[in-house]
Each structure stands twice: as C-alpha cells, then as structure tokens.
JSON list of C-alpha atoms in Angstrom, two decimals:
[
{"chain": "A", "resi": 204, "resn": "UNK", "atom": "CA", "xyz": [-11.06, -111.24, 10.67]},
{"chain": "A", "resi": 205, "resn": "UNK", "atom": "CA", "xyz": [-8.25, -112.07, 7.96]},
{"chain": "A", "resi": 206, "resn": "UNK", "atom": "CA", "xyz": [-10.35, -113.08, 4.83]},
{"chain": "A", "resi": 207, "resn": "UNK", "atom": "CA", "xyz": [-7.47, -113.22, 2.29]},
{"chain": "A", "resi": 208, "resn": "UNK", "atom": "CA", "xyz": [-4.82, -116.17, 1.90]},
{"chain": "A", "resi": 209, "resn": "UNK", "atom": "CA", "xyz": [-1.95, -116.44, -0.90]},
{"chain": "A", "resi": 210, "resn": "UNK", "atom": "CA", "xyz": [-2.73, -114.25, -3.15]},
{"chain": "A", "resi": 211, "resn": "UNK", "atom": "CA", "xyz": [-5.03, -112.05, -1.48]},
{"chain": "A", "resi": 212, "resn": "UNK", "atom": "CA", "xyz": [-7.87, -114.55, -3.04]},
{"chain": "A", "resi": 213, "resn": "UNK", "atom": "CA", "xyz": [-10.63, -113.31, -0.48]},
{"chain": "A", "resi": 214, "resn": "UNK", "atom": "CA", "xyz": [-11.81, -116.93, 0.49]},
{"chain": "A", "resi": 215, "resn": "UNK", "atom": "CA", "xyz": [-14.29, -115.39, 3.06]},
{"chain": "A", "resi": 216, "resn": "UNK", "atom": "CA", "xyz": [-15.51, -112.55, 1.45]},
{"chain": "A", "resi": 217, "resn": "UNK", "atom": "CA", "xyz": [-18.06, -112.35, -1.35]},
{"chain": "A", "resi": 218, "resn": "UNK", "atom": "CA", "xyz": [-18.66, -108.49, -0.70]},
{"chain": "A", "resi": 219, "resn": "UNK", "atom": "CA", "xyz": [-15.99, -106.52, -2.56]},
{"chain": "A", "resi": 220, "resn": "UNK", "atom": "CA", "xyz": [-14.82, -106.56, -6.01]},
{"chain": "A", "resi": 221, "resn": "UNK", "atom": "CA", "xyz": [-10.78, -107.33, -5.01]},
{"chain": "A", "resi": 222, "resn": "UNK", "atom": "CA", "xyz": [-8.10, -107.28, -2.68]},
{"chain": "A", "resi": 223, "resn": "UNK", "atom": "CA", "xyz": [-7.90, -104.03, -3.41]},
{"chain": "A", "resi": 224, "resn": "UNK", "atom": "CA", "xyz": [-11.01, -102.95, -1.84]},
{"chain": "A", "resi": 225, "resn": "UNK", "atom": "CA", "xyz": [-11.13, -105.12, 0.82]},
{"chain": "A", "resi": 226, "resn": "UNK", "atom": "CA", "xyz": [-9.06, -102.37, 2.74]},
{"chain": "A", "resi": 227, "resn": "UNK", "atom": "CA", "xyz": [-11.51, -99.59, 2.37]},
{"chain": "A", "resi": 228, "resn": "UNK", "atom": "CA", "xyz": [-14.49, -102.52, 2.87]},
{"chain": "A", "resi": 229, "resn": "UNK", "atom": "CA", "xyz": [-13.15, -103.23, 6.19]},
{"chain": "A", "resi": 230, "resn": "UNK", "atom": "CA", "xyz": [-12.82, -99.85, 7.65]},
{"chain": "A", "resi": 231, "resn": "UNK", "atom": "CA", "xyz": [-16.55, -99.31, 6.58]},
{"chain": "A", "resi": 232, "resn": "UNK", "atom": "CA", "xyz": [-17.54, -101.75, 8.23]},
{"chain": "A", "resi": 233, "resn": "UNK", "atom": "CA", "xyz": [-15.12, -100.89, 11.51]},
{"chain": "A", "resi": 234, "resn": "UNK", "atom": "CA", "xyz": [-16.21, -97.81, 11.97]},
{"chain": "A", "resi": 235, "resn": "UNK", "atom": "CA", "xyz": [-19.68, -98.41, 11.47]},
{"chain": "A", "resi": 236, "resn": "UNK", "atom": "CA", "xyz": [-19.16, -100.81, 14.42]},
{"chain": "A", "resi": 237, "resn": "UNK", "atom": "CA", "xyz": [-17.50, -98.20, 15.96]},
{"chain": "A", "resi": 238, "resn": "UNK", "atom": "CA", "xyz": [-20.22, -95.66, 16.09]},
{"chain": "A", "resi": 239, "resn": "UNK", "atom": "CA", "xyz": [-23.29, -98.32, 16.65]},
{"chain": "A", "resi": 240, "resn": "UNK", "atom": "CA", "xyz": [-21.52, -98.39, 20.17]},
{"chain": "A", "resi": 241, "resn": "UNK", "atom": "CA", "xyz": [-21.39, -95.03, 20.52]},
{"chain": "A", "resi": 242, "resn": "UNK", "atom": "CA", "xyz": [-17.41, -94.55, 20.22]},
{"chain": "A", "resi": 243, "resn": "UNK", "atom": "CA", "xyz": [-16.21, -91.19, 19.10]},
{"chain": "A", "resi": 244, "resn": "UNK", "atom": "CA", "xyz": [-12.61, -91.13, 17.24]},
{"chain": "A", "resi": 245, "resn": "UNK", "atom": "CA", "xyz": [-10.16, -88.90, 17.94]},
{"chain": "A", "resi": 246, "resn": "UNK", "atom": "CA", "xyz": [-8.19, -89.75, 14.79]},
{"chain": "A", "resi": 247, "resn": "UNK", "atom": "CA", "xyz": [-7.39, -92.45, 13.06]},
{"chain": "A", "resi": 248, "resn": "UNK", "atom": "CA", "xyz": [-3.84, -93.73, 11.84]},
{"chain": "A", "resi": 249, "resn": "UNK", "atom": "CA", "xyz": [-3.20, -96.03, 8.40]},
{"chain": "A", "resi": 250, "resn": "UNK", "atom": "CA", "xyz": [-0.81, -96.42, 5.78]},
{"chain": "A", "resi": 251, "resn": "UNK", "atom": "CA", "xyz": [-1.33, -94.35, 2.75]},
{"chain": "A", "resi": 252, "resn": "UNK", "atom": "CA", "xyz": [-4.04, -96.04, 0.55]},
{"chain": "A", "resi": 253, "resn": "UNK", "atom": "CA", "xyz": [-5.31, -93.45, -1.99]},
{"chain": "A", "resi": 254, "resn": "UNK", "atom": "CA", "xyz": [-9.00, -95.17, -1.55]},
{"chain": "A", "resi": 255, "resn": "UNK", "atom": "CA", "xyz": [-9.02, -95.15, 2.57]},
{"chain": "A", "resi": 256, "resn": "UNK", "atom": "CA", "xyz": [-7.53, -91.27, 2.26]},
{"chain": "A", "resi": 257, "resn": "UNK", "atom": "CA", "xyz": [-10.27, -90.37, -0.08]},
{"chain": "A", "resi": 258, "resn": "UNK", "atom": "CA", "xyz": [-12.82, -92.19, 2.19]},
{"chain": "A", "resi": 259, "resn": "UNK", "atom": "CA", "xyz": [-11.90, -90.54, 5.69]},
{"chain": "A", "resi": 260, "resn": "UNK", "atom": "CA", "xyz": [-11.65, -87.16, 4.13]},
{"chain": "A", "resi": 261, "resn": "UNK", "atom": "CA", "xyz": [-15.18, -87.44, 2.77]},
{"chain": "A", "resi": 262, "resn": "UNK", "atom": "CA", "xyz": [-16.08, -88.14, 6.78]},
{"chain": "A", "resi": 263, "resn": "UNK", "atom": "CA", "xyz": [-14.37, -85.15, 8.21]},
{"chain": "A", "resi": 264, "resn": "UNK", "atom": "CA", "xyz": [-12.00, -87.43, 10.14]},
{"chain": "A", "resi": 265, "resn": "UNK", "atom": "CA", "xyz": [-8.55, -86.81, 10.90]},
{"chain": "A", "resi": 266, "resn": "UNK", "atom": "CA", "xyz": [-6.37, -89.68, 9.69]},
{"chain": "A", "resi": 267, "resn": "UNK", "atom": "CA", "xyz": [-2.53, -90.00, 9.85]},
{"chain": "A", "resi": 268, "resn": "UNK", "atom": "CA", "xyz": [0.31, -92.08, 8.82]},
{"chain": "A", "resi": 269, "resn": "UNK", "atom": "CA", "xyz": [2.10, -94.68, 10.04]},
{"chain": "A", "resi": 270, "resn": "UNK", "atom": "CA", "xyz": [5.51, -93.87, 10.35]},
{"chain": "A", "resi": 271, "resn": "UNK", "atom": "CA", "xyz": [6.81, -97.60, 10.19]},
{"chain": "A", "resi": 272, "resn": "UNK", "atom": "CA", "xyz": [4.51, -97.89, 6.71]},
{"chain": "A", "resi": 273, "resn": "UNK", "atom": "CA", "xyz": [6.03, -94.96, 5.43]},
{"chain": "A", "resi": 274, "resn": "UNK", "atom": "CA", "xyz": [10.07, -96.01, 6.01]},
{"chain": "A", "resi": 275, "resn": "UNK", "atom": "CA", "xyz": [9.09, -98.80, 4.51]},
{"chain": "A", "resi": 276, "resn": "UNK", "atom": "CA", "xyz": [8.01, -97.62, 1.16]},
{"chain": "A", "resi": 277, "resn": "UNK", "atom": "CA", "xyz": [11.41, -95.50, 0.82]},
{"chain": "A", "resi": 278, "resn": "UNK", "atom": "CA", "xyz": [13.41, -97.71, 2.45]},
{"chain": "A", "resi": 279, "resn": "UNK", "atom": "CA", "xyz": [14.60, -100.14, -0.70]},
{"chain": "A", "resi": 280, "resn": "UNK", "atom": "CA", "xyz": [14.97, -96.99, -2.96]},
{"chain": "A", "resi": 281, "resn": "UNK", "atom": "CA", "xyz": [17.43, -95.41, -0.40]},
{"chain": "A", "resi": 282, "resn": "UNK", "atom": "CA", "xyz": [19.23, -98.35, -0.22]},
{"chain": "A", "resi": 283, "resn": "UNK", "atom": "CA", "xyz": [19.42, -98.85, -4.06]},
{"chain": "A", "resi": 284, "resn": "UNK", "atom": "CA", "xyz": [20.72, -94.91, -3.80]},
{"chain": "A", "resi": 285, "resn": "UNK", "atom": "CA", "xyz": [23.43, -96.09, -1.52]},
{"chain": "A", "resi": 286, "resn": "UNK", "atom": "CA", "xyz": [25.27, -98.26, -3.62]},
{"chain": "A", "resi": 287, "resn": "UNK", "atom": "CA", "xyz": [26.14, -96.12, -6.25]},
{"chain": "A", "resi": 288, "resn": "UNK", "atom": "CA", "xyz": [29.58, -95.83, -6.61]},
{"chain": "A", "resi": 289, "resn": "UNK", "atom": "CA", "xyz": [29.44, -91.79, -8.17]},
{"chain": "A", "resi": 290, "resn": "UNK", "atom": "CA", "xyz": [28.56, -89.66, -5.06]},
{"chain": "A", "resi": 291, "resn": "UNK", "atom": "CA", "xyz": [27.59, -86.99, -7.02]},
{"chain": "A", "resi": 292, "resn": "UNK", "atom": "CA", "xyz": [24.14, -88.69, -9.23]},
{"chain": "A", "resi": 293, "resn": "UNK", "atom": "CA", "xyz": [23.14, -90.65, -5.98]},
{"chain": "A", "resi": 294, "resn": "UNK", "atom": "CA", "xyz": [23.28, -86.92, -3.72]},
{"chain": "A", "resi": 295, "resn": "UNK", "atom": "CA", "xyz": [21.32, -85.79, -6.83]},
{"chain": "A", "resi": 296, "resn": "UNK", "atom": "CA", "xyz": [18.83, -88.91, -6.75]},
{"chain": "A", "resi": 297, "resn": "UNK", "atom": "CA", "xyz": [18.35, -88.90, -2.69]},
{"chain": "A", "resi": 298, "resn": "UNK", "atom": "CA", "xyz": [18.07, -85.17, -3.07]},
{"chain": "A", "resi": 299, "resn": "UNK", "atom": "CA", "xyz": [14.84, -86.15, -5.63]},
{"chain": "A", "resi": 300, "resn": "UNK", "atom": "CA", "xyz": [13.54, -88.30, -3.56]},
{"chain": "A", "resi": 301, "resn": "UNK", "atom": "CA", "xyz": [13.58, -86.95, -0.37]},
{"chain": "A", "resi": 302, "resn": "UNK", "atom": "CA", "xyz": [12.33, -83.45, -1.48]},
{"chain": "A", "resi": 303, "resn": "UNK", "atom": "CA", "xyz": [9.67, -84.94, -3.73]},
{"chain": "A", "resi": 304, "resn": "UNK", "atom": "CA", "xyz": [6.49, -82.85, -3.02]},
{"chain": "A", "resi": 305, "resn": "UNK", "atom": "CA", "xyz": [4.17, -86.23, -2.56]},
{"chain": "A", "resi": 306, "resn": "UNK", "atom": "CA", "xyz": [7.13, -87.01, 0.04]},
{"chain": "A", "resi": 307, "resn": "UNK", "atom": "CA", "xyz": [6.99, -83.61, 1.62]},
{"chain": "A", "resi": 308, "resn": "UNK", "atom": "CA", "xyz": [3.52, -83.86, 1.77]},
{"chain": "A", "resi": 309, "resn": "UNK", "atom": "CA", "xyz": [3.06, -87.19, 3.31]},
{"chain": "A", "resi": 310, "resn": "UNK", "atom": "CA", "xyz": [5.52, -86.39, 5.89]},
{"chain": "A", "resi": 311, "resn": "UNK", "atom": "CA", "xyz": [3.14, -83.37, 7.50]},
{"chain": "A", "resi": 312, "resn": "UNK", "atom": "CA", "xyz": [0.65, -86.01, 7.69]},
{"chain": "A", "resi": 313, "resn": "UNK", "atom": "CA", "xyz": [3.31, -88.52, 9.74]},
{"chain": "A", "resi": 314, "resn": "UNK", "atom": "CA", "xyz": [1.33, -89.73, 13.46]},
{"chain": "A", "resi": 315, "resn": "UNK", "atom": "CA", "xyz": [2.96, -87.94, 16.23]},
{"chain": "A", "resi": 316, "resn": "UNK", "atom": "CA", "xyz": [1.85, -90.09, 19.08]},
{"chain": "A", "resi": 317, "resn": "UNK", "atom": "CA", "xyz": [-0.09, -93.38, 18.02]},
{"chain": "A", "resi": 318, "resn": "UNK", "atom": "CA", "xyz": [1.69, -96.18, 15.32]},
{"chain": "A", "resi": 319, "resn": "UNK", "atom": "CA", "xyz": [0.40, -99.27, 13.74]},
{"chain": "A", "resi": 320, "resn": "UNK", "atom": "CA", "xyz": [3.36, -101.75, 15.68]},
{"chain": "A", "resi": 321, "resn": "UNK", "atom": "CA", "xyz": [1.22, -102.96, 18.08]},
{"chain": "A", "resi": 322, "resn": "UNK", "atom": "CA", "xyz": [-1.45, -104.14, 15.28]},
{"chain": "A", "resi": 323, "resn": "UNK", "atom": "CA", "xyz": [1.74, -105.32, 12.78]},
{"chain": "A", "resi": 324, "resn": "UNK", "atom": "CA", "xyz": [2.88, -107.52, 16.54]},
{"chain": "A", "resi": 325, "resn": "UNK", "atom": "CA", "xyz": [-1.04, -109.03, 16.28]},
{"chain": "A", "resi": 326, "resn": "UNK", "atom": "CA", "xyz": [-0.11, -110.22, 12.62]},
{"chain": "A", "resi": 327, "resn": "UNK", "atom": "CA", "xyz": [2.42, -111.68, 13.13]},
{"chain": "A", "resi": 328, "resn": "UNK", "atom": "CA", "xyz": [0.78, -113.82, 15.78]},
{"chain": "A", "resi": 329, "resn": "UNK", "atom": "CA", "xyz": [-2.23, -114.63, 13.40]},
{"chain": "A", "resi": 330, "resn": "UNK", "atom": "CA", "xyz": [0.57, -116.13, 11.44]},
{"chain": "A", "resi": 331, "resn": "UNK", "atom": "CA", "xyz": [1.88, -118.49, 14.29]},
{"chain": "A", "resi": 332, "resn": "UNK", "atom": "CA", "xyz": [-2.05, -119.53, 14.67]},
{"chain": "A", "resi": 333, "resn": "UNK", "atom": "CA", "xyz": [-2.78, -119.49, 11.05]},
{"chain": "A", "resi": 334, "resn": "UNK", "atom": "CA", "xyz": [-0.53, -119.33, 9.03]},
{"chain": "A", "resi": 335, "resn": "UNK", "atom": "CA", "xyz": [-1.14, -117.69, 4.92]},
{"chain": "A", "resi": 336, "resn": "UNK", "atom": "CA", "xyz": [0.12, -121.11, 3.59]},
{"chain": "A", "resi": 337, "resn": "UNK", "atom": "CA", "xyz": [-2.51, -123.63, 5.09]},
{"chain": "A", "resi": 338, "resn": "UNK", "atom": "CA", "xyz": [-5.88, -122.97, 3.91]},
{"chain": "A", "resi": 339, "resn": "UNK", "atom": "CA", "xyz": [-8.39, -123.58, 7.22]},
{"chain": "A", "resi": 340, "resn": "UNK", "atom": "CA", "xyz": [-12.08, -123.82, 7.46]},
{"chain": "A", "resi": 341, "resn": "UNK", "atom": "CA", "xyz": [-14.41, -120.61, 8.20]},
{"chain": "A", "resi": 342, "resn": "UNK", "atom": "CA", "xyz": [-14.63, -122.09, 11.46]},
{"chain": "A", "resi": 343, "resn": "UNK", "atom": "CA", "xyz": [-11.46, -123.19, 12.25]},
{"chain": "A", "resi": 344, "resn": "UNK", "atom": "CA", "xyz": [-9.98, -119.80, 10.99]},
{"chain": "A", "resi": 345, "resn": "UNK", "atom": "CA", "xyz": [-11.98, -118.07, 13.71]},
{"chain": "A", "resi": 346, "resn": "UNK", "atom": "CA", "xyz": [-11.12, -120.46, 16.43]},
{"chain": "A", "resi": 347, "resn": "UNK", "atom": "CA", "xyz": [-7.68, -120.05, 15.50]},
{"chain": "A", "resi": 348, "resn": "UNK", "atom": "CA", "xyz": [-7.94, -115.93, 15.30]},
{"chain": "A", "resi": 349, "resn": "UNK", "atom": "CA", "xyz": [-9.74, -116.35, 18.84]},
{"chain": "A", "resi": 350, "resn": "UNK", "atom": "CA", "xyz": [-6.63, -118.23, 20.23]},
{"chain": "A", "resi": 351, "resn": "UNK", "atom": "CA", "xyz": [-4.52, -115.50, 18.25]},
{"chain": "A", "resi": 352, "resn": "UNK", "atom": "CA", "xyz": [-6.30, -112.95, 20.24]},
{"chain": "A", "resi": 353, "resn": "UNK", "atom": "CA", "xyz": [-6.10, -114.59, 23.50]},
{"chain": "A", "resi": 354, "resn": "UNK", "atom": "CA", "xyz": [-2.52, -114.83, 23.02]},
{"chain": "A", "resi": 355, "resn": "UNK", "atom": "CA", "xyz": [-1.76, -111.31, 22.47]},
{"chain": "A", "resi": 356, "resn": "UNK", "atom": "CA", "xyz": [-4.00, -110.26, 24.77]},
{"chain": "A", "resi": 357, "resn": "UNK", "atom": "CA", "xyz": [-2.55, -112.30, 27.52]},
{"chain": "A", "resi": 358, "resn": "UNK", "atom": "CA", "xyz": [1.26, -111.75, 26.72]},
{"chain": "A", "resi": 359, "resn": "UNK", "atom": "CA", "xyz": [0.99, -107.89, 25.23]},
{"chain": "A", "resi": 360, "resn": "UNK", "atom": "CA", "xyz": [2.72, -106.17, 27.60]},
{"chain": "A", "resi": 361, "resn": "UNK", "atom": "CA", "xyz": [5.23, -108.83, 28.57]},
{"chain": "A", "resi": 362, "resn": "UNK", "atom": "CA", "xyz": [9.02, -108.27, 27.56]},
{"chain": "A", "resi": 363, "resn": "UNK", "atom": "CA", "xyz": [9.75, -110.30, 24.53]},
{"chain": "A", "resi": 364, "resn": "UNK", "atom": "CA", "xyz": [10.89, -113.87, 24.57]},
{"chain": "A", "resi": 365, "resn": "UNK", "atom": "CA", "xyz": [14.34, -114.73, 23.38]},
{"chain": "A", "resi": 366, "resn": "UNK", "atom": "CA", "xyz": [12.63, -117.67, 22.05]},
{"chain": "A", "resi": 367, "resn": "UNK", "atom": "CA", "xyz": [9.53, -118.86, 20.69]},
{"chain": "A", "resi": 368, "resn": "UNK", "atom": "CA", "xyz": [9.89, -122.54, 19.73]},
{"chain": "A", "resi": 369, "resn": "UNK", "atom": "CA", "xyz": [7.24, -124.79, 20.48]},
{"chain": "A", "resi": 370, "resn": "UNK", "atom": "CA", "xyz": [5.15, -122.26, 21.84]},
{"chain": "A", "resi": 371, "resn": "UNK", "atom": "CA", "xyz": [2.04, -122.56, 19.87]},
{"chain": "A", "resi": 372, "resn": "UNK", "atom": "CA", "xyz": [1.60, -126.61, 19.96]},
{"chain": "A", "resi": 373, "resn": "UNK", "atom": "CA", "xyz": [2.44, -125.80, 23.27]},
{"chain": "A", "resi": 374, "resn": "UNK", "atom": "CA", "xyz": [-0.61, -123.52, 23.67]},
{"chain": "A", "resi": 375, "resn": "UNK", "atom": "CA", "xyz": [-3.05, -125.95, 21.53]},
{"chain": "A", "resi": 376, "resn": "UNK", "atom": "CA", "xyz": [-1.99, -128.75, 23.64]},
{"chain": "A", "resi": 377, "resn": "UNK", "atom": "CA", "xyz": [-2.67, -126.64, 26.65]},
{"chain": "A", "resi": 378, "resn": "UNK", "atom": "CA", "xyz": [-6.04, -125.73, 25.56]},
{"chain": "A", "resi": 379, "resn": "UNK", "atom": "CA", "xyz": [-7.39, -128.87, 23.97]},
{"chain": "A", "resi": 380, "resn": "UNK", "atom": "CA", "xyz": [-6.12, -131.09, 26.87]},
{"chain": "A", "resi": 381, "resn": "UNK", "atom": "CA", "xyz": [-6.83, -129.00, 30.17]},
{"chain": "A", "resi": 382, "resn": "UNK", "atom": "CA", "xyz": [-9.61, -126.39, 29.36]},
{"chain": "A", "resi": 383, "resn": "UNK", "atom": "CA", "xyz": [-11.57, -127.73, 26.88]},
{"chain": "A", "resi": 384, "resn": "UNK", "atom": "CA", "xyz": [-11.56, -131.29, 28.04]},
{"chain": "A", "resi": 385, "resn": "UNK", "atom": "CA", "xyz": [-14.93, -131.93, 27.26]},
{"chain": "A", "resi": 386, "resn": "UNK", "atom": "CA", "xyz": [-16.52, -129.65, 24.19]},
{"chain": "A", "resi": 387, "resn": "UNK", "atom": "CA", "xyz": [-19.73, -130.87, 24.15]},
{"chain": "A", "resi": 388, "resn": "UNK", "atom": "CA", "xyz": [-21.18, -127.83, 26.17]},
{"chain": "A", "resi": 389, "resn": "UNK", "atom": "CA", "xyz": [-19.62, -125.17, 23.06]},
{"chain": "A", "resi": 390, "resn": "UNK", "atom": "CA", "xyz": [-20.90, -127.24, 20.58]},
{"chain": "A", "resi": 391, "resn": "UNK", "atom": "CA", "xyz": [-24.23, -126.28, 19.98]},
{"chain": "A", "resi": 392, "resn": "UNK", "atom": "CA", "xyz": [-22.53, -122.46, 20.04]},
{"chain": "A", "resi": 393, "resn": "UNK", "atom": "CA", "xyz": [-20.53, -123.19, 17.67]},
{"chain": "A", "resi": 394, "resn": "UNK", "atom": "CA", "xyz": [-22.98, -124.99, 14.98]},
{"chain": "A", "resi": 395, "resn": "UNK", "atom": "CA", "xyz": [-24.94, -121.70, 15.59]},
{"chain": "A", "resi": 396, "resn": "UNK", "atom": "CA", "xyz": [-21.87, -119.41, 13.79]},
{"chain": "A", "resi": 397, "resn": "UNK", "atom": "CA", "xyz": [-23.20, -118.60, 10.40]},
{"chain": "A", "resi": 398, "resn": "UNK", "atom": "CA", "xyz": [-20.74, -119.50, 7.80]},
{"chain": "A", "resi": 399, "resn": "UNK", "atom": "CA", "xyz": [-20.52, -117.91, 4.74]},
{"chain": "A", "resi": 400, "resn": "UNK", "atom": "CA", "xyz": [-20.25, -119.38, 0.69]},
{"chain": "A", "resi": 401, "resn": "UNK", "atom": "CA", "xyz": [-16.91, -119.61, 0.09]},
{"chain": "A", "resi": 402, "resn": "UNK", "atom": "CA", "xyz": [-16.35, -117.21, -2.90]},
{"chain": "A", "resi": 403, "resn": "UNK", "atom": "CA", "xyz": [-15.21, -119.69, -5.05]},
{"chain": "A", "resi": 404, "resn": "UNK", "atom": "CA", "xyz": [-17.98, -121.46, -5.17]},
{"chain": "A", "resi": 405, "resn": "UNK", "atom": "CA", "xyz": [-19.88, -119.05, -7.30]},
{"chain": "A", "resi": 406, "resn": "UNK", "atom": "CA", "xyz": [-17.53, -120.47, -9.98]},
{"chain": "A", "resi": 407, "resn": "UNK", "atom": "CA", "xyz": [-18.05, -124.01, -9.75]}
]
C-alpha cells in the first residue's frame, strides 16, 4: 500500500523512523509475506538503495538492478556533459563518469531479464486513482488502490490507449452506478478493516 503523500510524510505508517526507511520496512515485510506462503525467490530486482543492498546481502539473496533506475540517475549529468561547448573537458568528464568504479560496478549488477516498468506502469495508475496531491482517508486510500489494482490488472496486457481522458470518472461512475448499486451487503466488511492512528496524531 502507498503510505507516503507530499513529502514522503508517512500518513499511514507509525513503524519506521522516515521515508528513508520505509523502503527497506516494506521489503521486510514483503518478503516475510512471501515466505509465510511458501514462495521461494529466484532473485530479486530494485534500484540501488545502500540500506535494501545491505539487507538482501545479509539474506543470501541475489538482487539486481533496474536498468530504467539506473539511466535515470546518469541521465541529467550526461546531458549537463553534452552542452559543453569545449569537446575536449566534456570527453574528459563523460570519460569520469562513465568509467567511475561505483559505475563499473553497478553495471555487473544490471537485471538481464526482469525490470521494474511494469511496477513504475502500476504507479502511475495509483496516481490516476489517488493522486499524491489529495490527501484520502485510510479507507478510501485502499478502496481507491483496490480500483487501481483492478485496473491494471484488467487492462495490463492491452496495447496502450492513445488517450486517456475521462477514463477514471468513467470507471468510478461505472462502478458506483452498475456494480455496487446497493453497498449495504460490503458494509459490515468494510467497518471490520482495522485502521490505523494516523502518525500525526502522536503530535497533537
């Protein structure tokens, strides 16, 4: 579940210390899912947190990068490097950077079958659903994430729409008028979801 909102503030989560942590918090918590239903990983890949690098190697398991996370991070200082006007200090910069031994390292370590795109396309249709800017209730953030996943689990493997517009009110319309008509039978399921203390309240 997304716990953070602008700001990486946490709202839902009173377990870690900081957005920092809430990384390594959440794979501790996958994976311990994971092997309480008896799943065995192959490997796993992530971007390139020290903390989550430190963590899998202490568990013997085989982690790699995403390629897509990695570009990223050298993307802006390439293109920074390409608008120098003197060939010769930006051959001598990209040179730096491209043979740094961090760099050299990191790209052994680059996933040669599995990337992260599929789980970046998910985000980015959390944010249709719920979107960082509104701030929703612990309960109508997981409805929301539910419809999120419904979504992408409907319209994964479709080929992508030249447009979007109107889609989600579409969807809410669609859900709220013809297959929920009458929520009376969910409700007593739904008043049965334990929410948790909003961590701000511990400041009040």
């Amino acid at each position: 579940m997304r716990a953070d909102s602008p700001g990486h503030s946490e709202k839902y989560s009173n377990k870690v210390d900081g957005s920092y942590h809430m990384e390594k918090e959440g794979l501790t918590r996958s994976l311990a899912l994971l092997e309480s239903r008896g799943v065995k990983l192959d490997c796993i890949v992530t971007d390139r947190y020290p903390q989550v690098q430190k963590f899998l190697r202490e568990r013997n398991i085989t982690y790699y990068y995403d390629v897509w996370h990695m570009a990223k991070g050298i993307s802006k200082k390439l293109e920074a490097i390409s608008k120098q006007k003197d060939s010769t200090p930006a051959f001598y910069k990209l040179e730096k950077l491209l043979t740094n031994k961090r760099m050299m390292k990191d790209v052994a370590k680059l996933s040669p079958h599995y990337q992260t795109s599929s789980l970046e396309a998910f985000h980015a249709i959390i944010l249709r659903f719920a979107p960082k800017n509104v701030v929703f209730p612990f309960i109508g953030m997981l409805c929301r994430l539910y419809l999120a996943a419904m979504h992408y689990n409907e319209n994964g493997d479709r080929p992508q729409a030249k447009t979007q517009e109107g889609y989600v009110a579409d969807m809410m319309d669609l859900i709220f008028e013809e297959v929920f008509v009458n929520p009376t039978p969910y409700t007593a399921a739904l008043l049965a979801i334990p929410v948790p203390e909003d961590l701000s309240a511990q400041y009040e």
